Tab-separated table of C-alpha atoms in Angstrom:
chain	number	residue	atom	x	y	z
J	300	MET	CA	7.132	-22.792	-48.939
J	301	ASN	CA	4.547	-22.398	-46.229
J	302	THR	CA	2.158	-24.975	-44.745
J	303	ASN	CA	-0.830	-23.721	-46.766
J	304	LYS	CA	1.026	-24.331	-49.972
J	305	VAL	CA	1.955	-27.822	-48.822
J	306	ALA	CA	-1.681	-28.588	-48.024
J	307	LYS	CA	-2.725	-27.216	-51.416
J	308	MET	CA	-0.149	-29.249	-53.253
J	309	ALA	CA	-0.912	-32.434	-51.309
J	310	ALA	CA	-4.620	-32.070	-51.940
J	311	LYS	CA	-4.133	-31.554	-55.658
J	312	THR	CA	-1.421	-34.060	-56.435
J	313	PRO	CA	-1.166	-37.516	-54.944
J	314	THR	CA	1.733	-39.324	-56.624
J	315	LEU	CA	2.276	-42.663	-58.284
J	316	ASP	CA	2.219	-45.988	-56.598
J	317	PHE	CA	5.612	-47.644	-56.790
J	318	GLN	CA	6.677	-51.188	-57.442
J	319	VAL	CA	7.585	-53.516	-54.636
J	320	ALA	CA	10.977	-52.590	-53.191
J	321	ILE	CA	14.065	-54.202	-54.744
J	322	GLU	CA	15.823	-56.454	-52.359
J	323	LYS	CA	19.323	-55.921	-53.814
J	324	CYS	CA	21.204	-52.600	-53.753
J	325	GLU	CA	20.426	-50.754	-56.965
J	326	LEU	CA	23.891	-49.181	-57.000
J	327	CYS	CA	26.246	-52.121	-56.465
J	328	GLN	CA	23.785	-54.947	-57.268
J	329	GLU	CA	25.594	-57.101	-54.705
J	330	GLU	CA	24.544	-56.320	-51.158
J	331	ASP	CA	21.025	-56.427	-49.777
J	332	ALA	CA	19.263	-53.092	-49.785
J	333	GLN	CA	18.767	-51.619	-46.327
J	334	PHE	CA	18.118	-47.974	-47.170
J	335	TYR	CA	16.059	-45.938	-49.598
J	336	CYS	CA	16.905	-42.470	-51.002
J	337	ASN	CA	13.744	-40.437	-51.297
J	338	ASP	CA	15.425	-37.949	-53.626
J	339	CYS	CA	16.896	-40.520	-56.047
J	340	GLN	CA	14.153	-43.102	-55.437
J	341	GLU	CA	16.769	-45.841	-55.203
J	342	GLU	CA	17.411	-48.589	-52.710
J	343	MET	CA	20.943	-49.074	-51.460
J	344	CYS	CA	23.073	-50.979	-49.017
J	345	SER	CA	24.874	-49.534	-46.051
J	346	GLY	CA	28.144	-48.999	-47.933
J	347	CYS	CA	26.521	-47.313	-50.882
J	348	LYS	CA	24.461	-45.139	-48.530
J	349	THR	CA	27.694	-43.869	-46.930
J	350	ALA	CA	29.228	-43.101	-50.312
J	351	HIS	CA	25.978	-41.546	-51.520
J	352	LEU	CA	25.811	-39.093	-48.625
J	353	ARG	CA	29.501	-38.190	-49.013
J	354	SER	CA	28.984	-37.105	-52.605
J	355	LYS	CA	28.641	-33.365	-53.154
J	356	ALA	CA	25.679	-33.947	-55.467
J	357	SER	CA	23.730	-36.078	-52.995
J	358	HIS	CA	25.029	-35.259	-49.529
J	359	SER	CA	21.751	-33.528	-48.625
J	360	HIS	CA	19.451	-36.296	-49.889
J	361	ASN	CA	16.826	-37.791	-47.618
J	362	VAL	CA	17.859	-41.424	-46.981
J	363	VAL	CA	15.556	-43.597	-44.873
J	364	SER	CA	15.218	-47.288	-44.049
J	365	THR	CA	13.805	-49.556	-46.789
J	366	LYS	CA	10.833	-50.367	-44.575
J	367	LEU	CA	9.923	-46.682	-44.194
J	368	GLY	CA	10.533	-46.101	-47.883
J	369	LYS	CA	8.150	-48.908	-48.854
J	370	SER	CA	5.512	-47.572	-46.443
J	371	ILE	CA	5.733	-44.097	-47.937
J	372	ARG	CA	5.503	-45.340	-51.541
J	373	LYS	CA	2.621	-47.728	-50.884
J	374	SER	CA	0.578	-44.962	-49.196
J	375	ARG	CA	0.509	-42.899	-52.382
J	376	LYS	CA	-1.803	-43.517	-55.356
J	377	PRO	CA	-1.273	-42.187	-58.900
J	378	ILE	CA	-3.464	-39.349	-60.121
J	379	LYS	CA	-4.084	-38.452	-63.753
J	380	CYS	CA	-3.721	-34.971	-65.185
J	381	THR	CA	-7.040	-33.182	-65.672
J	382	THR	CA	-5.777	-31.569	-68.896
J	383	HIS	CA	-4.053	-34.592	-70.417
J	384	SER	CA	-6.226	-37.511	-69.357
J	385	ARG	CA	-3.745	-40.198	-70.311
J	386	GLU	CA	-0.843	-38.661	-68.428
J	387	ILE	CA	0.024	-39.147	-64.768
J	388	ILE	CA	1.156	-36.228	-62.699
J	389	ARG	CA	4.884	-36.654	-62.089
J	390	MET	CA	6.367	-33.130	-62.051
J	391	TYR	CA	6.020	-30.003	-59.948
J	392	CYS	CA	6.312	-26.457	-61.304
J	393	THR	CA	8.021	-24.422	-58.605
J	394	SER	CA	7.302	-21.175	-60.467
J	395	CYS	CA	3.538	-21.753	-60.502
J	396	ASP	CA	3.505	-23.797	-57.316
J	397	GLU	CA	1.527	-26.480	-59.129
J	398	ALA	CA	1.792	-30.242	-59.749
J	399	VAL	CA	1.666	-31.134	-63.494
J	400	CYS	CA	2.266	-33.950	-65.943
J	401	VAL	CA	5.363	-34.146	-68.192
J	402	LYS	CA	3.544	-32.505	-71.157
J	403	PHE	CA	3.300	-29.234	-69.261
J	404	VAL	CA	7.105	-29.010	-69.226
J	405	THR	CA	7.030	-28.028	-72.925
J	406	ASP	CA	3.760	-26.124	-72.694
J	407	ILE	CA	3.907	-22.410	-73.507
J	408	LYS	CA	2.067	-21.702	-70.255
J	409	HIS	CA	5.105	-22.932	-68.296
J	410	GLU	CA	7.780	-21.494	-70.575
J	411	ASN	CA	11.077	-20.852	-68.767
J	412	HIS	CA	9.570	-22.231	-65.543
J	413	LYS	CA	11.510	-24.392	-63.116
J	414	PHE	CA	10.415	-27.998	-62.586
J	415	GLU	CA	11.370	-30.811	-60.287
J	416	GLU	CA	10.131	-34.328	-59.717
J	417	LEU	CA	6.984	-34.442	-57.654
J	418	GLU	CA	8.471	-36.998	-55.282
J	419	THR	CA	11.368	-34.686	-54.451
J	420	THR	CA	8.963	-31.845	-53.701
J	421	LEU	CA	6.828	-34.066	-51.505
J	422	TYR	CA	9.820	-35.256	-49.452
J	423	ARG	CA	11.077	-31.708	-49.047
J	424	TYR	CA	7.691	-30.566	-47.833
J	425	GLN	CA	7.507	-33.590	-45.607
J	426	ASP	CA	10.668	-32.412	-43.845
J	427	GLU	CA	9.241	-28.903	-43.478
J	428	ILE	CA	5.990	-30.262	-42.050
J	429	SER	CA	7.949	-32.490	-39.647
J	430	GLN	CA	9.868	-29.439	-38.438
J	431	ASN	CA	6.604	-27.513	-38.077
J	432	ILE	CA	5.109	-30.387	-36.101
J	433	SER	CA	8.141	-30.481	-33.804
J	434	GLN	CA	8.080	-26.700	-33.280
J	435	THR	CA	4.311	-26.719	-32.732
J	436	LYS	CA	4.574	-29.495	-30.156
J	437	GLN	CA	7.278	-27.513	-28.367
J	438	GLN	CA	5.102	-24.393	-28.410
J	439	ILE	CA	2.116	-26.384	-27.138
J	440	GLU	CA	4.261	-27.680	-24.287
J	441	GLU	CA	5.364	-24.110	-23.444
J	442	LEU	CA	1.767	-22.886	-23.595
J	443	GLN	CA	0.658	-25.677	-21.275
J	444	LYS	CA	3.424	-24.687	-18.851
J	445	SER	CA	2.241	-21.080	-19.073
J	446	LEU	CA	-1.327	-22.157	-18.305
J	447	HIS	CA	-0.092	-24.129	-15.310
J	448	THR	CA	1.909	-21.110	-14.133
J	449	ILE	CA	-1.185	-18.902	-14.460
J	450	ASP	CA	-3.241	-21.407	-12.449
J	451	VAL	CA	-0.576	-21.405	-9.721
J	452	ASN	CA	-0.422	-17.585	-9.769
J	453	VAL	CA	-4.217	-17.332	-9.517
J	454	LYS	CA	-4.198	-19.713	-6.561
J	455	ASP	CA	-1.377	-17.822	-4.804
J	456	TYR	CA	-2.971	-14.444	-5.551
J	457	THR	CA	-6.331	-15.622	-4.223
J	458	GLU	CA	-4.738	-16.983	-1.051
J	459	VAL	CA	-2.837	-13.715	-0.411
J	460	SER	CA	-5.948	-11.607	-1.092
J	461	ASP	CA	-8.103	-13.764	1.190
J	462	LYS	CA	-5.419	-13.571	3.868
J	463	THR	CA	-5.298	-9.766	3.481
J	464	ILE	CA	-9.085	-9.502	3.848
J	465	ASN	CA	-8.921	-11.713	6.936
J	466	GLU	CA	-6.170	-9.527	8.445
J	467	ILE	CA	-8.222	-6.380	7.752
J	468	ASN	CA	-11.239	-7.908	9.494
J	469	GLN	CA	-9.066	-8.983	12.422
J	470	GLN	CA	-7.649	-5.460	12.677
J	471	ARG	CA	-11.195	-4.070	12.558
J	472	LYS	CA	-12.258	-6.438	15.325
J	473	GLN	CA	-9.184	-5.686	17.431
J	474	MET	CA	-9.573	-1.913	17.052
J	475	LYS	CA	-13.253	-2.148	17.959
J	476	SER	CA	-12.302	-4.134	21.031
J	477	ASP	CA	-9.571	-1.638	21.983
J	478	ILE	CA	-11.885	1.339	21.443
J	479	ASP	CA	-14.578	-0.366	23.530
J	480	LYS	CA	-12.065	-0.888	26.349
J	481	ILE	CA	-10.925	2.748	26.205
J	482	ALA	CA	-14.533	3.998	26.083
J	483	ASP	CA	-15.587	1.671	28.914
J	484	ASP	CA	-12.716	2.929	31.048
J	485	LEU	CA	-13.636	6.578	30.365
J	486	VAL	CA	-17.307	5.880	31.093
J	487	HIS	CA	-16.279	4.129	34.322
J	488	GLN	CA	-14.183	7.144	35.367
J	489	VAL	CA	-17.042	9.555	34.638
J	490	THR	CA	-19.506	7.322	36.491
J	491	ASN	CA	-17.294	7.067	39.590
J	492	ARG	CA	-16.587	10.789	39.534
J	493	LYS	CA	-20.306	11.489	39.106
J	494	GLU	CA	-21.201	9.315	42.113
J	495	GLN	CA	-18.574	10.954	44.316
J	496	ASP	CA	-19.444	14.506	43.260
J	497	LEU	CA	-23.197	13.980	43.557
J	498	LYS	CA	-22.654	12.482	47.011
J	499	LEU	CA	-20.771	15.619	48.054
J	500	ILE	CA	-23.371	17.920	46.489
J	501	LEU	CA	-26.257	16.060	48.158
J	502	LYS	CA	-24.452	16.220	51.513
J	503	GLU	CA	-24.054	19.986	51.155
J	504	LYS	CA	-27.715	20.211	50.181
J	505	LYS	CA	-28.706	18.251	53.281
J	506	ASP	CA	-26.559	20.463	55.519
J	507	ILE	CA	-28.090	23.603	54.027
J	508	GLN	CA	-31.588	22.202	54.440
J	509	LYS	CA	-30.835	21.527	58.118
J	510	ILE	CA	-29.540	25.061	58.636
J	511	LEU	CA	-32.531	26.431	56.750
J	512	SER	CA	-34.865	24.490	59.040
J	513	GLU	CA	-33.125	25.922	62.100
J	514	HIS	CA	-33.473	29.450	60.692
J	515	ASN	CA	-37.162	28.913	59.970
J	516	GLU	CA	-37.741	27.720	63.504
J	517	PHE	CA	-35.868	30.730	64.873
J	518	LEU	CA	-37.852	33.048	62.608
J	519	GLN	CA	-41.116	31.543	63.784
J	520	SER	CA	-40.053	31.877	67.411
J	521	CYS	CA	-39.172	35.544	66.905
J	522	GLU	CA	-42.512	36.290	65.225
J	523	GLU	CA	-44.384	34.661	68.088
J	524	LYS	CA	-42.436	36.689	70.701
J	525	LEU	CA	-43.238	39.887	68.888
J	526	LYS	CA	-46.940	39.195	69.357
J	527	SER	CA	-46.615	38.973	73.121
J	528	ILE	CA	-45.296	41.921	75.100
J	529	LYS	CA	-45.232	39.771	78.161
J	530	GLY	CA	-42.655	37.519	76.766
J	531	PHE	CA	-40.400	40.316	75.625
J	532	SER	CA	-38.053	39.939	78.565
J	533	ASN	CA	-37.586	36.268	77.717
J	534	ILE	CA	-36.490	36.931	74.107
J	535	GLN	CA	-32.979	38.036	75.048
J	536	HIS	CA	-31.451	34.609	75.039
J	537	HIS	CA	-33.227	33.639	71.763
J	538	ILE	CA	-32.320	36.749	69.772
J	539	LYS	CA	-28.982	35.324	68.617
J	540	ASN	CA	-29.090	33.780	65.137
J	541	PRO	CA	-28.585	30.011	65.391
J	542	GLN	CA	-25.993	30.128	62.525
J	543	SER	CA	-23.655	33.099	62.487
J	544	SER	CA	-22.290	32.369	58.966
J	545	LEU	CA	-23.891	30.765	55.916
J	546	PRO	CA	-22.265	27.597	54.585
J	547	SER	CA	-20.175	27.803	51.404
J	548	ILE	CA	-21.204	25.853	48.321
J	549	THR	CA	-18.548	23.795	46.647
J	550	HIS	CA	-18.448	24.352	42.886
J	551	ILE	CA	-17.688	21.044	41.201
J	552	ASN	CA	-16.882	20.800	37.514
J	553	PRO	CA	-18.034	17.547	35.898
J	554	LEU	CA	-15.769	15.660	33.542
J	555	THR	CA	-16.298	16.382	29.841
J	556	PHE	CA	-15.065	14.523	26.788
J	557	VAL	CA	-12.752	16.060	24.190
J	558	SER	CA	-12.413	13.896	21.076
J	559	ASN	CA	-8.993	13.710	19.460
J	560	ASN	CA	-9.934	14.854	15.964
J	561	THR	CA	-6.295	15.319	14.987
J	562	LEU	CA	-5.819	11.563	14.651
J	563	GLU	CA	-6.387	10.061	11.205
J	564	LEU	CA	-8.171	6.731	11.597
J	565	GLU	CA	-6.858	5.562	8.207
J	566	ASP	CA	-3.284	6.024	9.419
J	567	MET	CA	-4.063	4.269	12.699
J	568	PHE	CA	-5.832	1.368	11.016
J	569	GLY	CA	-3.220	0.656	8.336
J	570	GLN	CA	-2.906	0.757	4.563
J	571	LEU	CA	-2.703	-1.558	1.553
J	572	VAL	CA	0.699	-2.110	-0.070
J	573	ASP	CA	2.140	-4.467	-2.659
J	574	SER	CA	2.829	-7.866	-1.095
J	575	LEU	CA	6.532	-7.557	-1.976
J	576	GLU	CA	6.717	-4.312	0.023
J	577	THR	CA	5.025	-5.678	3.149
J	578	LYS	CA	8.180	-6.378	5.150
J	579	LEU	CA	9.752	-3.082	4.075
J	580	THR	CA	6.610	-1.165	5.073
J	581	GLN	CA	6.472	-2.914	8.448
J	582	LYS	CA	10.096	-1.918	9.092
J	583	MET	CA	9.295	1.661	8.075
J	584	TYR	CA	6.277	1.767	10.419
J	585	LYS	CA	8.395	0.367	13.252
J	586	HIS	CA	11.062	2.997	12.614
J	587	GLU	CA	8.454	5.804	12.545
J	588	LYS	CA	6.851	4.427	15.703
J	589	ASP	CA	10.211	4.381	17.494
J	590	GLN	CA	10.879	7.948	16.327
J	591	LYS	CA	7.458	9.086	17.544
J	592	LYS	CA	8.086	7.460	20.907
J	593	GLN	CA	11.442	9.241	21.145
J	594	THR	CA	9.914	12.551	20.046
J	595	LYS	CA	7.070	12.140	22.516
J	596	SER	CA	9.601	11.525	25.255
J	597	ASP	CA	11.607	14.583	24.185
J	598	ASP	CA	8.519	16.789	23.774
J	599	SER	CA	7.074	16.016	27.165
J	600	VAL	CA	7.086	18.954	29.587
J	601	SER	CA	5.554	17.156	32.534
J	602	CYS	CA	7.181	17.184	35.937
J	603	THR	CA	8.392	13.640	35.480
J	604	SER	CA	10.070	14.146	32.078
J	605	GLY	CA	11.114	17.813	32.054
J	606	THR	CA	14.550	17.339	33.610
J	607	THR	CA	16.397	17.059	30.291
J	608	ILE	CA	14.732	20.162	28.846
J	609	SER	CA	15.370	22.166	32.006
J	610	THR	CA	19.018	21.099	32.034
J	611	ASP	CA	19.446	22.155	28.409
J	612	ILE	CA	17.813	25.533	29.002
J	613	VAL	CA	19.805	26.261	32.142
J	614	SER	CA	23.053	25.380	30.412
J	615	ARG	CA	22.228	27.614	27.437
J	616	ILE	CA	20.413	30.759	28.634
J	617	ASN	CA	20.387	30.923	32.460
J	618	PRO	CA	16.622	31.540	32.522
J	619	GLY	CA	14.552	33.410	35.090
J	620	TRP	CA	11.038	32.568	36.220
J	621	CYS	CA	8.868	33.543	33.238
J	622	VAL	CA	7.786	31.211	30.439
J	623	SER	CA	5.028	31.716	27.822
J	624	ALA	CA	4.261	29.077	25.173
J	625	VAL	CA	4.010	30.107	21.513
J	626	ASN	CA	2.877	26.681	20.281
J	627	ASP	CA	3.469	23.007	21.064
J	628	ASN	CA	7.143	23.257	20.139
J	629	GLU	CA	8.343	26.749	21.149
J	630	ALA	CA	8.159	29.102	24.138
J	631	TRP	CA	9.458	32.559	25.169
J	632	CYS	CA	11.269	32.885	28.462
J	633	ASP	CA	13.384	35.509	30.204
J	634	GLY	CA	17.064	34.949	30.621
J	635	ASP	CA	19.657	37.392	31.939
J	636	ARG	CA	17.932	40.598	30.685
J	637	ASN	CA	16.952	38.898	27.397
J	638	LEU	CA	13.788	37.490	25.908
J	639	VAL	CA	14.717	34.118	24.467
J	640	LEU	CA	12.667	31.895	22.117
J	641	ILE	CA	13.545	28.244	22.661
J	642	ASP	CA	12.322	24.960	21.208
J	643	ILE	CA	11.481	21.785	23.098
J	644	HIS	CA	15.113	20.697	22.988
J	645	GLY	CA	16.408	23.916	24.543
J	646	ASN	CA	17.776	25.333	21.278
J	647	VAL	CA	17.705	29.141	21.069
J	648	LYS	CA	15.678	30.249	18.052
J	649	ARG	CA	15.528	34.011	18.678
J	650	LYS	CA	16.745	36.534	21.252
J	651	ILE	CA	15.608	40.082	22.160
J	652	GLN	CA	17.840	42.218	24.393
J	653	LEU	CA	16.084	44.106	27.244
J	654	ASN	CA	17.015	47.071	29.422
J	655	ASN	CA	15.393	45.799	32.588
J	656	ASN	CA	14.369	42.639	34.382
J	657	VAL	CA	11.231	40.704	33.440
J	658	TYR	CA	8.405	39.935	35.845
J	659	ASP	CA	6.062	38.184	33.409
J	660	ILE	CA	5.548	37.371	29.692
J	661	ALA	CA	2.411	36.875	27.560
J	662	VAL	CA	2.347	35.995	23.815
J	663	THR	CA	-0.569	36.602	21.407
J	664	THR	CA	-1.546	34.384	18.467
J	665	LYS	CA	-0.079	37.047	16.165
J	666	GLY	CA	3.327	36.623	17.756
J	667	GLU	CA	3.208	39.890	19.745
J	668	ILE	CA	5.055	39.672	23.074
J	669	PHE	CA	3.836	41.554	26.156
J	670	VAL	CA	6.368	42.008	28.935
J	671	THR	CA	6.014	43.556	32.364
J	672	GLY	CA	9.045	44.807	34.257
J	673	SER	CA	8.716	46.798	37.474
J	674	THR	CA	6.278	49.720	36.757
J	675	ASN	CA	5.608	49.424	33.013
J	676	ILE	CA	4.111	47.089	30.377
J	677	LYS	CA	5.753	46.878	26.938
J	678	LYS	CA	4.880	45.167	23.676
J	679	TYR	CA	7.535	43.664	21.371
J	680	LEU	CA	6.666	43.129	17.702
J	681	GLN	CA	7.971	40.634	15.161
J	682	ASP	CA	10.794	43.008	14.130
J	683	ASP	CA	11.914	43.276	17.807
J	684	SER	CA	10.688	46.875	18.013
J	685	CYS	CA	9.232	47.937	21.389
J	686	ILE	CA	6.065	49.923	22.244
J	687	ASN	CA	5.323	51.174	25.762
J	688	ILE	CA	1.748	50.147	26.571
J	689	ALA	CA	1.230	51.420	30.133
J	690	ASP	CA	2.987	52.874	33.176
J	691	THR	CA	1.786	51.450	36.487
J	692	GLU	CA	3.822	53.618	38.900
J	693	PRO	CA	3.679	53.674	41.883
J	694	TYR	CA	2.558	50.050	41.576
J	695	GLU	CA	4.683	47.173	40.328
J	696	THR	CA	3.110	44.784	37.845
J	697	ARG	CA	4.112	41.295	38.820
J	698	GLY	CA	1.914	39.292	36.403
J	699	LEU	CA	0.160	39.418	33.024
J	700	CYS	CA	-2.994	37.666	31.868
J	701	LEU	CA	-3.797	37.410	28.168
J	702	THR	CA	-7.457	36.952	27.169
J	703	PHE	CA	-8.670	36.039	23.705
J	704	SER	CA	-11.501	37.888	21.980
J	705	THR	CA	-13.803	36.224	19.461
J	706	ARG	CA	-14.077	39.495	17.516
C-alpha cells in the first residue's frame, strides 16, 4: 500500500486508547513484562518474546519495548463509526481500503471482503512509512551531495573559463607587441634606407647642378665671343666643352612592403579545445612545429642550406648547369642528355630523354618546357612530345627568357 493510502487511512481512522500497560508478562504471568507485540497487542517478558518470535505463526510480528508500546497506544484516541454511532472503529477492510467497525464485517456491502484488526494495519503501515522515511533521507543526502558537486563544478568551470579568457588576452597582448616590434623594425629599415638613398640622390643632383652651372657659364662665354670679331682669335682655348661626358644617374629602387596573406591569423593565434585535450593539443602543435622547422630546413635553397639538396641531385642525376622552377617544391634541370623533374629532396619525379645537350630551360605555368640546345629552340609538352619552335643557325642560343602575358 502506498503512502497516500496510509495518509488516507490515518486521517479517517484513529484507533482506540488502550489501558495502562500490564506489568506482568501476559503469556507466562510470572516475569515482568519488558516487551510489547504490536500484532498480538500483548506484553511479554524476554523469554516469552524469544519463543514468540521463533513461532512460525508469529515470527514476523513487530515486538517493541514496553515503553514504546505504551507511548504508541496512549497517542491514539478512539473514533466512533459514522454509520453505527455506538460502535468504535476496530477493523480494516483490505478489499475496500477502509477502516470500519465490527458490524461492517457482516454487512452485505463488504461481503467476501478481507478484514484485519486496525492495529495490525497501522503497525504494518508504520513500518512502511519508516522505510520510506529512511529511503527519503538517504535520497535527500544524495541530492545534497549532488548539489555540492554541482557547486564545485561551477566554481572549477568558472575558474578555467576565466583563466582561458585571461590567456587569450595575454596572447592578444603578446602578439600585438610582437607585431609592433616587427613593424617597427621594418619601418626602421625603410627609414634608414630612405635616408641613405636620398642622400645619394641629392649628391648626384648637386653634382649635376654644378656641371650644369659650368655649361651655362661656358655657353654664355661662347655667345659673348660670337658678338665680337675681335675676340675671335682668343676663343680657341675656350672652345672645349668643360665636361666631355654627362654624368650617369643612379636608379635606386625604394623598399616596398609585401604582406604575407598566406598566413592564417587564426592558426597563428591559437584555438579553443576541451580542457581535457589541452596537453594533447599542445603536444600536437609542438610536433607540427618541429616538422615545419625540419621541412623549412629541407626546403631551403639558399646558399647556406643548399648543400644537402645539391649532394642528393648530384648523386642521382649528374646535373648540368640549367635549372627552372615549376613551383615551390619542384624544378626541371638538365642531366646527362635528359630533362629531369626533381623535388626539393632530390627525388626524380619525371624524366625526358633528349638527343642533344641543353643550354637553357624555361617552364610555363601550363607545364610546357622550352629548351634551347645549340642552334634550335624546342618545346616539350605534358606527354613528352617535342615541337621545334625556331632554328637560330648560324647563331647559338645560350639562354632563354620567359615573359608572362596578362592576356
